[in-house]
Short mmCIF file of C-alpha atoms in Angstrom, two decimals:
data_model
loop_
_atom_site.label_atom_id
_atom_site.label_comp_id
_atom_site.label_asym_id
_atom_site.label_seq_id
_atom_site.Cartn_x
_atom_site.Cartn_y
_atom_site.Cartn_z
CA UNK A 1 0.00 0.00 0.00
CA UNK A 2 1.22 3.38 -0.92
CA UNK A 3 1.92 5.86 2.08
CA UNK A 4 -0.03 8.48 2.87
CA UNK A 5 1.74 12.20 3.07
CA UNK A 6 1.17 14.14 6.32
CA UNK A 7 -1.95 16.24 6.07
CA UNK A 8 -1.35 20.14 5.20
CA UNK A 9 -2.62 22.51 8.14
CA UNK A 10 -6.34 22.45 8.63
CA UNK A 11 -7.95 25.73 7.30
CA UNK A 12 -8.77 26.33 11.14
CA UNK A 13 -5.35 25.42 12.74
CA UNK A 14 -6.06 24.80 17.04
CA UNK A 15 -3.18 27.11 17.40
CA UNK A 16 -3.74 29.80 15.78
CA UNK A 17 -2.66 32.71 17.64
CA UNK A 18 -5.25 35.13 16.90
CA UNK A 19 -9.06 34.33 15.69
CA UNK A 20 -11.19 36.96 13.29
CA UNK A 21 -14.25 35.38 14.22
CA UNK A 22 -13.55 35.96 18.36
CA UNK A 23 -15.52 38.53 20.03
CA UNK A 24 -14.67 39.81 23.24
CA UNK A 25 -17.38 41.11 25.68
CA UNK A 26 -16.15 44.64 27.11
CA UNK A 27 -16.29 44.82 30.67
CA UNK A 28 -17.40 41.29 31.19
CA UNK A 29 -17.08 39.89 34.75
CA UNK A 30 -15.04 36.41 35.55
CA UNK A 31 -16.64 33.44 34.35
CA UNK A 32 -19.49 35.11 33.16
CA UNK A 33 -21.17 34.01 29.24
CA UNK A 34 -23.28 36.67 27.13
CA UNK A 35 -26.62 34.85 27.26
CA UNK A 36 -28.40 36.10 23.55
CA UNK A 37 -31.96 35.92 22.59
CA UNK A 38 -33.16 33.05 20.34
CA UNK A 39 -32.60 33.98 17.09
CA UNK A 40 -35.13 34.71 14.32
CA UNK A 41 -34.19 31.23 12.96
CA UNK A 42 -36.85 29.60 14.78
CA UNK A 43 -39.36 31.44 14.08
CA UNK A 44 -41.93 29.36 11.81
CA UNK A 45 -41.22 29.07 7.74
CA UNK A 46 -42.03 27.07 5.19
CA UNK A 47 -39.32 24.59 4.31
CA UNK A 48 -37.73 23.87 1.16
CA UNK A 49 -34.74 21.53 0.74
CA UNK A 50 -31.87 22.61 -1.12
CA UNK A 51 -30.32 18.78 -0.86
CA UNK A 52 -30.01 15.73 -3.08
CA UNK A 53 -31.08 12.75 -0.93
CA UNK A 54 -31.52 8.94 -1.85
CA UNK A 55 -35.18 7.64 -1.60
CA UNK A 56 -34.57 6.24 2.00
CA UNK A 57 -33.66 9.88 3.50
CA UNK A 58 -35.48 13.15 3.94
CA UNK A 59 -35.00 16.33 4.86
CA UNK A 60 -37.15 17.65 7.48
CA UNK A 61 -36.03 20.88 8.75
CA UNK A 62 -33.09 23.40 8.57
CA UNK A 63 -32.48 25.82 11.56
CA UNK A 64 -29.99 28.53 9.91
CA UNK A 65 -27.42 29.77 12.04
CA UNK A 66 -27.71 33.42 13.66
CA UNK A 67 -25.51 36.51 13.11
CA UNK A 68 -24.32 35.65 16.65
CA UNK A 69 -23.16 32.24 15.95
CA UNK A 70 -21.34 33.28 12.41
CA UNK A 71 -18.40 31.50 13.39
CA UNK A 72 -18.23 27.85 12.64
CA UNK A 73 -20.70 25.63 14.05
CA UNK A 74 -18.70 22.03 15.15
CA UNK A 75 -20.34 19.14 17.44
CA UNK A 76 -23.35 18.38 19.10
CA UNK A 77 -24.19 16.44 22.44
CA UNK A 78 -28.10 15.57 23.26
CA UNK A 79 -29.76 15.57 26.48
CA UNK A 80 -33.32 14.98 27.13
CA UNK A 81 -35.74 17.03 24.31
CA UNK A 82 -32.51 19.12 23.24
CA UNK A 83 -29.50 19.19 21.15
CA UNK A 84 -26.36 21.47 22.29
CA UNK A 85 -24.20 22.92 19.07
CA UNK A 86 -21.05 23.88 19.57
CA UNK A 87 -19.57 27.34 17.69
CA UNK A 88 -16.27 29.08 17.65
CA UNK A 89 -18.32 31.71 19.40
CA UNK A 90 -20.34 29.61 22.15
CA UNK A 91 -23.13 27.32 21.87
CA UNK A 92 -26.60 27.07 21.07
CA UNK A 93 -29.57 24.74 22.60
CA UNK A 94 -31.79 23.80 20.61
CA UNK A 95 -35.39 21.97 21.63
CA UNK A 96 -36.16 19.28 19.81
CA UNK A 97 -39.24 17.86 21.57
CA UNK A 98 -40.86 18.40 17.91
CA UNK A 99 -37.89 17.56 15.14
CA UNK A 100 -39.95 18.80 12.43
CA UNK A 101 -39.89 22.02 13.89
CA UNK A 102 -36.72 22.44 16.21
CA UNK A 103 -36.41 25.95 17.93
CA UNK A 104 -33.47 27.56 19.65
CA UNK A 105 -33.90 28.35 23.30
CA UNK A 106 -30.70 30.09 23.92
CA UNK A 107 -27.45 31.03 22.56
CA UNK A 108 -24.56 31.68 24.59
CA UNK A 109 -21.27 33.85 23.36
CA UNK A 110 -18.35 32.21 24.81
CA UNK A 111 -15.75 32.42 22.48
CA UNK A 112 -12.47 29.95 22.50
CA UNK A 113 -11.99 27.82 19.28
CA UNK A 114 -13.83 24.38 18.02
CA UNK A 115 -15.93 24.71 21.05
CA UNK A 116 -17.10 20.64 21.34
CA UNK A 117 -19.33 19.82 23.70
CA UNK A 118 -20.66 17.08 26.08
CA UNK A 119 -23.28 16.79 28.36
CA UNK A 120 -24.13 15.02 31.60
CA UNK A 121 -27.56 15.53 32.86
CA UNK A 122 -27.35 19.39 33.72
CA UNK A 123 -23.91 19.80 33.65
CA UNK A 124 -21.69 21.47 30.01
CA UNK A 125 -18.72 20.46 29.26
CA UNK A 126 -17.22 23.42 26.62
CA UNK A 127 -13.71 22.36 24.87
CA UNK A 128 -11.49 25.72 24.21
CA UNK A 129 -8.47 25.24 22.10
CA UNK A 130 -7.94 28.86 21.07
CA UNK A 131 -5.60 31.08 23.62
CA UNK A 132 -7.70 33.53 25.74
CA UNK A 133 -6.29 36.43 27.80
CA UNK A 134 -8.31 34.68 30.72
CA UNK A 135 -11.01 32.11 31.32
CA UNK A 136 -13.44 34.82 31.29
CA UNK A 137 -16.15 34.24 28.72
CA UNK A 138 -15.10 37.64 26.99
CA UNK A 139 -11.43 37.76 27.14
CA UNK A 140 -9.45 38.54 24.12
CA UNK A 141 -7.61 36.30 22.07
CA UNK A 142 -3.72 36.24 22.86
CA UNK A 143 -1.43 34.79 21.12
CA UNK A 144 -0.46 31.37 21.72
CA UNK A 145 2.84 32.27 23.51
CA UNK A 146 1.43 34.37 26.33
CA UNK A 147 2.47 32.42 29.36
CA UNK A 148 -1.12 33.31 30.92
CA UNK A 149 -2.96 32.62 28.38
CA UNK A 150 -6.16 30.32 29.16
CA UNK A 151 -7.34 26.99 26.98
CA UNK A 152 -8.97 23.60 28.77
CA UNK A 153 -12.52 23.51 29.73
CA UNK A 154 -15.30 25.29 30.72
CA UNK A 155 -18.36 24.14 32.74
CA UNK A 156 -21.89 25.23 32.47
CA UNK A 157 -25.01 24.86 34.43
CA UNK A 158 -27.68 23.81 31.75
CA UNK A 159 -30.68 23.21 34.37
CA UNK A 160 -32.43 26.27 32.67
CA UNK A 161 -31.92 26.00 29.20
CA UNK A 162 -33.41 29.34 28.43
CA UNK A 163 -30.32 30.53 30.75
CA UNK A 164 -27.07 28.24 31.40
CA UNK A 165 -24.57 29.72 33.83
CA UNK A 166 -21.45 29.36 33.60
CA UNK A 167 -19.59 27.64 36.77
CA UNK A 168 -15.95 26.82 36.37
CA UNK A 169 -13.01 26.81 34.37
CA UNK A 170 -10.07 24.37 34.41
CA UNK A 171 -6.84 25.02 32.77
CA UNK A 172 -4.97 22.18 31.02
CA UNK A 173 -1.89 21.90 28.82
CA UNK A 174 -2.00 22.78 25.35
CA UNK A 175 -5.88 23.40 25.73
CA UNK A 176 -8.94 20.89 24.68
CA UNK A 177 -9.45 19.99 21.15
CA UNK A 178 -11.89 17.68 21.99
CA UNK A 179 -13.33 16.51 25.31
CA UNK A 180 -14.54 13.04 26.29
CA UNK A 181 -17.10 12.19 29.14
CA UNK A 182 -16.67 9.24 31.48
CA UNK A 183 -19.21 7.88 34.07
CA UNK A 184 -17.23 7.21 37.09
CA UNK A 185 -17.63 4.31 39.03
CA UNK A 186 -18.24 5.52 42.71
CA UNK A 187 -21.62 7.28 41.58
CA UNK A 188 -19.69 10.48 42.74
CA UNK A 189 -17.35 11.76 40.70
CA UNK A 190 -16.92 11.90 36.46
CA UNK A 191 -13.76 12.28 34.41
CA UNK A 192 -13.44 14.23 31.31
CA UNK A 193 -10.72 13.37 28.63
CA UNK A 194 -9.14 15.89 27.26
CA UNK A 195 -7.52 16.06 24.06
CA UNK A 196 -5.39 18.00 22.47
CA UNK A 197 -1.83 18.52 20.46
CA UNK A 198 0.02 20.42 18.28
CA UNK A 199 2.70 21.73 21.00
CA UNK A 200 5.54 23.64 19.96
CA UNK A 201 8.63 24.28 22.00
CA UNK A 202 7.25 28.07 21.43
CA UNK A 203 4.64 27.43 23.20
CA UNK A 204 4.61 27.97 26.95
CA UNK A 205 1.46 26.32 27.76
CA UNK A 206 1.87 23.30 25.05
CA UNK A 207 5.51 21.90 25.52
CA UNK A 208 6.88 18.98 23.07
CA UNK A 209 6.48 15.68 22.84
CA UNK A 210 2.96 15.77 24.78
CA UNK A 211 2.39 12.29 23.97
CA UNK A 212 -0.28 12.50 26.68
CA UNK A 213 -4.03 13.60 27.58
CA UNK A 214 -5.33 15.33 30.64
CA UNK A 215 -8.13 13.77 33.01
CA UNK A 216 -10.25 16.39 34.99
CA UNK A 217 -12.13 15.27 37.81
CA UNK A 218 -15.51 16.59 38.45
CA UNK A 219 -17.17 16.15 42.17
CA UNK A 220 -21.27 15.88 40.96
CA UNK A 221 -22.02 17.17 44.12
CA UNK A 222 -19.73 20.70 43.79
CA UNK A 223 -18.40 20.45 40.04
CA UNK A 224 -17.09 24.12 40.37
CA UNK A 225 -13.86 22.26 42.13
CA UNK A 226 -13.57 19.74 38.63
CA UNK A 227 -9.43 20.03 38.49
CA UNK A 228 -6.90 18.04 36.51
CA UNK A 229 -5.89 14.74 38.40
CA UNK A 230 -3.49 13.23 36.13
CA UNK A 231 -2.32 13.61 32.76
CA UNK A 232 -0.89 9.93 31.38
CA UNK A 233 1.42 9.48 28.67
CA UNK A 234 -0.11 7.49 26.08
CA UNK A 235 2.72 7.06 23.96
CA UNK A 236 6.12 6.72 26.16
CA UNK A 237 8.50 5.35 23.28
CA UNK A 238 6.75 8.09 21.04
CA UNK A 239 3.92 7.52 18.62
CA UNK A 240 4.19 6.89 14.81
CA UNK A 241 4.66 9.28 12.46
CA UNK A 242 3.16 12.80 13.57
CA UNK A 243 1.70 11.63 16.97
CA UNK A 244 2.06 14.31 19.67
CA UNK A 245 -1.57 13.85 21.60
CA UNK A 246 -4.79 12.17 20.43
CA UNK A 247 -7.42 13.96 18.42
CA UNK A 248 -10.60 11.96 19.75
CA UNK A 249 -11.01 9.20 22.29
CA UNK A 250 -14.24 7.17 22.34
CA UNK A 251 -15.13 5.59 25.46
CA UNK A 252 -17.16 2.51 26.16
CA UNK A 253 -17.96 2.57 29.63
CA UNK A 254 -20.52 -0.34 30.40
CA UNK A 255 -17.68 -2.36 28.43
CA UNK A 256 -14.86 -0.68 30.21
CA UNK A 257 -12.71 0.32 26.95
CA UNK A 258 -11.66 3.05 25.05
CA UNK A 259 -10.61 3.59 21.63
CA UNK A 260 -7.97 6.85 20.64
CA UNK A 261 -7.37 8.39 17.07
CA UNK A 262 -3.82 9.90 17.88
CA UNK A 263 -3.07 11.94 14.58
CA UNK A 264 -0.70 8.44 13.55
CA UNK A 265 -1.84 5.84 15.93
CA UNK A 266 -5.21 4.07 16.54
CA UNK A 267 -5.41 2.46 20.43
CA UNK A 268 -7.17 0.35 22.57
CA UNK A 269 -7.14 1.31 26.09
CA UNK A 270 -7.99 -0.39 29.67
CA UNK A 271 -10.73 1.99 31.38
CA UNK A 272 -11.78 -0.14 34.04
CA UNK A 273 -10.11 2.26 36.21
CA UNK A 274 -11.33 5.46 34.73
CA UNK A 275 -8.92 8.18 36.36
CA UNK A 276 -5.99 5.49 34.63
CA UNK A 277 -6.36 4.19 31.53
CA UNK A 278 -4.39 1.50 30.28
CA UNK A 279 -3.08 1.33 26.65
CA UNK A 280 -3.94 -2.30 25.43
CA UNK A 281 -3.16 -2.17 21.92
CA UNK A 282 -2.03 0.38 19.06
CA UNK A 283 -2.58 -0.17 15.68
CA UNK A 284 -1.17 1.87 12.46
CA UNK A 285 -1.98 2.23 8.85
CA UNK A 286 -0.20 3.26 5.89
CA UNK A 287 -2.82 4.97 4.05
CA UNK A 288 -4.18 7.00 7.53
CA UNK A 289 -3.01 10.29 7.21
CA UNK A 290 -4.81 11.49 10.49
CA UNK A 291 -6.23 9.27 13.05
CA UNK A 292 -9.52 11.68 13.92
CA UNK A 293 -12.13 9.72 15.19
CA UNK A 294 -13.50 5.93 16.42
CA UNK A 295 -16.49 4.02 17.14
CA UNK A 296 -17.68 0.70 18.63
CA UNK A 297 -20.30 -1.58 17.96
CA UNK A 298 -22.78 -2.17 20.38
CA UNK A 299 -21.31 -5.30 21.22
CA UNK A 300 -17.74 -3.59 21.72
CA UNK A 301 -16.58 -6.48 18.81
CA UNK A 302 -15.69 -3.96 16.16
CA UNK A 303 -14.41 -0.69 16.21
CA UNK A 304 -14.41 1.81 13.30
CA UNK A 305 -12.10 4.37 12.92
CA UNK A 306 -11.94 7.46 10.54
CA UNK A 307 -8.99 9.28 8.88
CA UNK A 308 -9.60 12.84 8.29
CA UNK A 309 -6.95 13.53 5.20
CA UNK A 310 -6.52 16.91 4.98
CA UNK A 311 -7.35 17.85 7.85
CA UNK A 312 -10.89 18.85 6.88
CA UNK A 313 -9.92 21.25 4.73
CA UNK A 314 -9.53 19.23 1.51
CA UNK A 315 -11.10 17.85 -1.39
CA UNK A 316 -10.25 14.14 -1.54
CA UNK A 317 -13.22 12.70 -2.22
CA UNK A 318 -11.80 12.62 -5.84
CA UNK A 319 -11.22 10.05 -8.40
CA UNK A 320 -7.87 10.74 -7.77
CA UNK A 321 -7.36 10.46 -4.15
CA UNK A 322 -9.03 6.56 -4.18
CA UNK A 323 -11.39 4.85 -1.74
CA UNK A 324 -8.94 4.01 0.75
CA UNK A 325 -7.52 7.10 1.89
CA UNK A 326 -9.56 9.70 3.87
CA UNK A 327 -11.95 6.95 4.41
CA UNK A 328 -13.10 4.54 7.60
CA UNK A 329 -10.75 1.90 8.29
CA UNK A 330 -12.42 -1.15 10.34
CA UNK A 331 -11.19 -3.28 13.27
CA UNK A 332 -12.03 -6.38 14.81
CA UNK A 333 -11.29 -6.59 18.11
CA UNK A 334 -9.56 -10.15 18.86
CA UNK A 335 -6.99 -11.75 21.32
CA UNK A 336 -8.00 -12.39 25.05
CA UNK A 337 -9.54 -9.62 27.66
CA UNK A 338 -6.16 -9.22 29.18
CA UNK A 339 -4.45 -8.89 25.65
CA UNK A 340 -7.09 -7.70 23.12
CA UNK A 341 -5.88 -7.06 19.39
CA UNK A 342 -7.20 -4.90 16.88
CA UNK A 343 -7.06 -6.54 13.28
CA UNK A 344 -8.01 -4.73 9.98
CA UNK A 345 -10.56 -6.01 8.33
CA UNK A 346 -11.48 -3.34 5.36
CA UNK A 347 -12.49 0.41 4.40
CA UNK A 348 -15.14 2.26 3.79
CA UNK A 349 -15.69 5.76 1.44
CA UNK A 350 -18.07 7.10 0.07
CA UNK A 351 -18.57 6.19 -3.35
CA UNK A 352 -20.28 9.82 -4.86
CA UNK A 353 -17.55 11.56 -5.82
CA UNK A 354 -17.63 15.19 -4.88
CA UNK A 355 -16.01 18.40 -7.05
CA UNK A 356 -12.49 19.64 -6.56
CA UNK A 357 -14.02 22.70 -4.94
CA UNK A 358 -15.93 20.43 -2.20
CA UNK A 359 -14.10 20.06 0.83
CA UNK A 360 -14.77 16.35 1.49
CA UNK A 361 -13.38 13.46 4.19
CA UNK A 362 -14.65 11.05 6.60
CA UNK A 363 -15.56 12.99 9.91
CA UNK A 364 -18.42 12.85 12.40
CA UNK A 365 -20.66 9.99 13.24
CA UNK A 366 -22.62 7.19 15.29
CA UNK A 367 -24.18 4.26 15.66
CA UNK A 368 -27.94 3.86 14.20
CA UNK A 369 -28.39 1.51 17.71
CA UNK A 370 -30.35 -0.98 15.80
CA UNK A 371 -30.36 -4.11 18.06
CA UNK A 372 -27.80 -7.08 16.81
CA UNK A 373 -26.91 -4.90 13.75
CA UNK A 374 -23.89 -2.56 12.79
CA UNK A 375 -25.71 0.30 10.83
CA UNK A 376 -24.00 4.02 11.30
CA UNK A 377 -24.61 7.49 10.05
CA UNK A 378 -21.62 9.95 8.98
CA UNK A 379 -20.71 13.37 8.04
CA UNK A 380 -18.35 13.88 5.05
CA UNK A 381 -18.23 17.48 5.24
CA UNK A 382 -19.38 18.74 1.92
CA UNK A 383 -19.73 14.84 0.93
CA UNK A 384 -22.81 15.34 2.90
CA UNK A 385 -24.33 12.61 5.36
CA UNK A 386 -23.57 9.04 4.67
CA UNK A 387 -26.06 6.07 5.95
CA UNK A 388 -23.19 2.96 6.21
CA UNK A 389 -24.24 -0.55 6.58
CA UNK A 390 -21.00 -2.22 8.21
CA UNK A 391 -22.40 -5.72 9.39
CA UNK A 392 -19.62 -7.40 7.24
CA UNK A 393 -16.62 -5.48 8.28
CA UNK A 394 -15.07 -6.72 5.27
CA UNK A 395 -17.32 -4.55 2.68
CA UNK A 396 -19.30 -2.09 4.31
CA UNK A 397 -21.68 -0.49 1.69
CA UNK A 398 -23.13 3.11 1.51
CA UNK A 399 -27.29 2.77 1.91
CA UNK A 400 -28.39 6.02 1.88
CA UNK A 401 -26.91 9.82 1.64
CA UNK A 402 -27.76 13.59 1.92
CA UNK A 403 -25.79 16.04 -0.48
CA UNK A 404 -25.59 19.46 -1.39
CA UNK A 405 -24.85 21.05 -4.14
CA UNK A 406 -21.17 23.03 -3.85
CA UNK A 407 -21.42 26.17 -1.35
CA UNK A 408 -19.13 28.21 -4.46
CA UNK A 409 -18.88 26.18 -7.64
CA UNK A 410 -15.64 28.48 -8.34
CA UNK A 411 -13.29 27.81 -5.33
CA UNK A 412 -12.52 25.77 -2.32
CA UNK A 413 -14.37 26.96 0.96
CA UNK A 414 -15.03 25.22 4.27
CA UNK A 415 -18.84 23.77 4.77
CA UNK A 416 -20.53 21.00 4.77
CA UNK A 417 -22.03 18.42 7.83
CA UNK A 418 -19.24 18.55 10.75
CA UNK A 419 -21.19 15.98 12.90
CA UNK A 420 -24.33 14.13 12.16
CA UNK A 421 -25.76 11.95 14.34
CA UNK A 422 -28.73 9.79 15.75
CA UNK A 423 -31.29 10.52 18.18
CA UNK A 424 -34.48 9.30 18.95
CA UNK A 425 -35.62 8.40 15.48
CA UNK A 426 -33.77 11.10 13.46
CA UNK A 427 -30.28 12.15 12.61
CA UNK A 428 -28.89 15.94 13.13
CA UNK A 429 -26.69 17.82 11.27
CA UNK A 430 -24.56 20.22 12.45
CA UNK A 431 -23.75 22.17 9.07
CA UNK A 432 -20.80 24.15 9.19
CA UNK A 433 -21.98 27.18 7.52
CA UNK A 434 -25.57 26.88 7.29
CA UNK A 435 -27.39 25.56 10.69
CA UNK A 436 -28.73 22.49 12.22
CA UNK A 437 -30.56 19.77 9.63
CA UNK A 438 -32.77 17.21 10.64
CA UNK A 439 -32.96 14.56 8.70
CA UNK A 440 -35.21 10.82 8.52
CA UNK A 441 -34.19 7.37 7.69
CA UNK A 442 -37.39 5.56 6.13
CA UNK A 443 -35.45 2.53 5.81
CA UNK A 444 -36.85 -0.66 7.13
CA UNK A 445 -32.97 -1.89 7.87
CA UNK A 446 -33.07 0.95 10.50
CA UNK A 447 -36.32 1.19 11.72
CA UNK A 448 -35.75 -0.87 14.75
CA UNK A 449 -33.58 1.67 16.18
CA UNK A 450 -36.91 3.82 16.79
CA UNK A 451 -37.28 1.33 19.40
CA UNK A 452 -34.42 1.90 21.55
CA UNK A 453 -35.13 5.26 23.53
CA UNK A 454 -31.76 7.58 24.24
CA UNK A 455 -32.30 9.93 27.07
CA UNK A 456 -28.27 11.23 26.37
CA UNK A 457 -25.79 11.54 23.87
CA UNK A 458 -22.16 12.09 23.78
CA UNK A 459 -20.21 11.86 20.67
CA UNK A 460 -17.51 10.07 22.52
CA UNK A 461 -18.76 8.47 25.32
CA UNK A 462 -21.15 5.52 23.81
CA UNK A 463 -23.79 3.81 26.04
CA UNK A 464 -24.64 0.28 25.75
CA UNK A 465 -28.25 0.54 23.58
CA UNK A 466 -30.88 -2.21 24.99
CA UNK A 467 -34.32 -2.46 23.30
CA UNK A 468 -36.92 -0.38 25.26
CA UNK A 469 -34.23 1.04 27.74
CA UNK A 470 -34.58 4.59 30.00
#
């Protein structure tokens, strides 16, 4: 197999010292958010859809984004009757009790970088990966050498979703690119994963190698103290290739294991100890180019992992490029419980090749929980939303897709679906440029996941789906 290069800089680099899209809040007070009013995006329309769709998907609604939110919008996380978007400027809830007709209940300014999010009952997890002056919610952007510069985490209180409050801060090195939730085991206490990387020796807050993540603790019962407890090197001979952090880490909690897309490594970790995860296994792959994402099956058997070539930015979904690079790679997850192996079993891309002026690559996505099946729903950027039947690891098959046209026909600009994922009988969108989609899978391969109620989801922290759970 040819090798794959290393990706060029993504278009919206985690280091960047200085972001246009940042707005600071004069005169803001510590830890305190701009709380805006809904937006004129939910007020009622008629909808028209501007996508192509196969005959097993629809397109039932479209919130745009607000002036507000003009940044990028990134990830979501689900809780109860409403989704949580993350923006380079803050986040926005969203009720979804009716998904024809979703409405936003708040918006909150908060500006810091990629901005993913998770959510445990009423509690926010915020990821910040661009430098602030301080962890105030309006502090300017420094550059990335200020020695007091703020990145890591922020927490909100999300009991009133017409008016989250924001509650703590917690520093950690080279800030959070991506944040990971995990249940702990005592009832009391819950860990967040935090990754990150990029450091430069330039860098006073993000020092090389940082072959390592950070775990915050967070006390339920007084979260306001969450603070970093340890911060384990994954990698302590050094990781393959570019490795200097992990990009995403999925956790399996009921199945206590974890799997890491470290920029040149794919692991397996240990998590029955959640504040110390164990490294089990690390896999690599020639034509990965960026190790961005994973995924289990709900029988923790399989885990899928996605290469993000490009680093978003890019358009390889091209004739040129081929179907196994910036695709899914598969694993099969073998060996004993005290010495699991991952082995490689085949690829997945999808197979409607976009335009050279499409920025296109496997990204975002979950499972479609339907029970004793492997069925999962992806965003390809502008490649649109991909429905993936995987229950033969060996030649998983595209079953159904959203697409849009080009956002300029001309050039190359970022857009497209960042995350897209299932909930409670539909899949959401978050569209880069142009809102929140809902979107419904008629197909009767799926329609058993209707069954299988979801009062929570994380993109990284998967629950164990049962038939009729709450």
């Amino acid at each position: 197999m040819a090798s794959s290069p290393t990706p060029p800089p993504s278009p919206h680099p985690r280091r960047a010292a200085l972001r246009k899209g940042a707005v600071a809040l004069a005169g803001a007070a510590a830890l305190a958010a701009s709380l805006l009013s809904p937006s004129a995006a939910s007020a009622d329309q008629a909808f028209v859809s501007d996508a192509d769709t196969s005959a097993n998907v629809t397109h039932i609604a479209n919130v745009p984004k607000s002036e507000a939110m003009g940044d990028f919008n990134s990830d979501l996380a689900f809780v109860g009757d409403y989704a949580i978007g993350g923006n380079y400027n803050g986040f926005v809830i969203y009720d979804i009790s009716a998904p024809e007709d979703p409405r936003v209940v708040s918006e909150v300014l908060c500006p810091g970088g990629q901005g993913d999010v998770s959510v445990s009952g009423d509690l926010l997890y915020f990821s910040v990966d661009y430098t602030r002056a301080s962890d105030e919610c309006g502090a300017p952007a420094v550059p990335t050498t200020d020695p007091n510069a703020f990145e890591g985490i922020r927490i909100f209180d999300i009991s009133d979703k017409a008016n989250p409050q924001y509650v703590a801060a917690v520093r950690t090195d080279c800030g959070s690119h991506t944040n990971t939730l995990v249940p702990g085991k005592d009832g009391e206490h819950e860990y967040i994963y935090v990754s990150s990387y990029s450091p430069s020796a330039s860098f006073p807050n993000c020092q090389p190698p940082h072959d390592k993540i950070s775990i915050i603790e967070v006390p339920l019962d007084d979260p306001a103290s969450a603070e970093v407890v340890d911060a384990p090197v994954l990698f302590p001979d050094g990781g393959f290739r570019n490795t200097s952090g992990c990009h995403d880490i999925t956790v399996y909690a009921e199945r206590d294991i974890a799997a890491g897309a470290c920029m040149g490594d794919g692991i397996l970790m240990d998590i029955s100890d959640p504040a110390a995860p164990v490294v089990t296994d690390v896999v690599q792959d020639s034509n990965f180019a960026f190790w961005h994402s994973a995924t289990f099956t709900n029988d923790g058997a399989t885990v899928m992992f996605t290469d993000e070539l490009g680093g978003g930015g890019g358009a390889t979904c091209l004739e040129s490029i081929g179907s196994e690079r910036g695709a899914n790679a598969i694993y099969t997850i073998g060996g004993t419980e005290a010495d699991p192996e991952l082995a490689f079993e085949g690829y997945f891309k999808i197979p409607r090749l976009q335009s050279s002026t499409e920025n296109c690559v496997a990204h975002n996505g979950s499972l479609i929980p339907v029970p004793g099946q492997d069925f999962f729903v992806q965003s390809w950027y502008q490649g649109g939303v991909s429905v993936i039947d995987f229950n033969d690891p060996a030649a998983p098959r595209e079953i159904g897709y959203f697409d849009r046209s080009p956002i300029d026909e001309d050039r190359l600009v970022l857009g497209g679906s960042w995350s897209a994922y299932y909930y409670n009988g539909y899949v959401y969108s978050s569209d880069i440029t142009r809102g929140l989609d809902v979107i419904k899978i008629t197909d009767p391969r799926v329609r058993a996941a209707e069954r299988v109620p979801m009062d929570e989801f994380n993109p990284q922290s998967q629950p164990e789906y049962r038939p009729g759970r709450r």
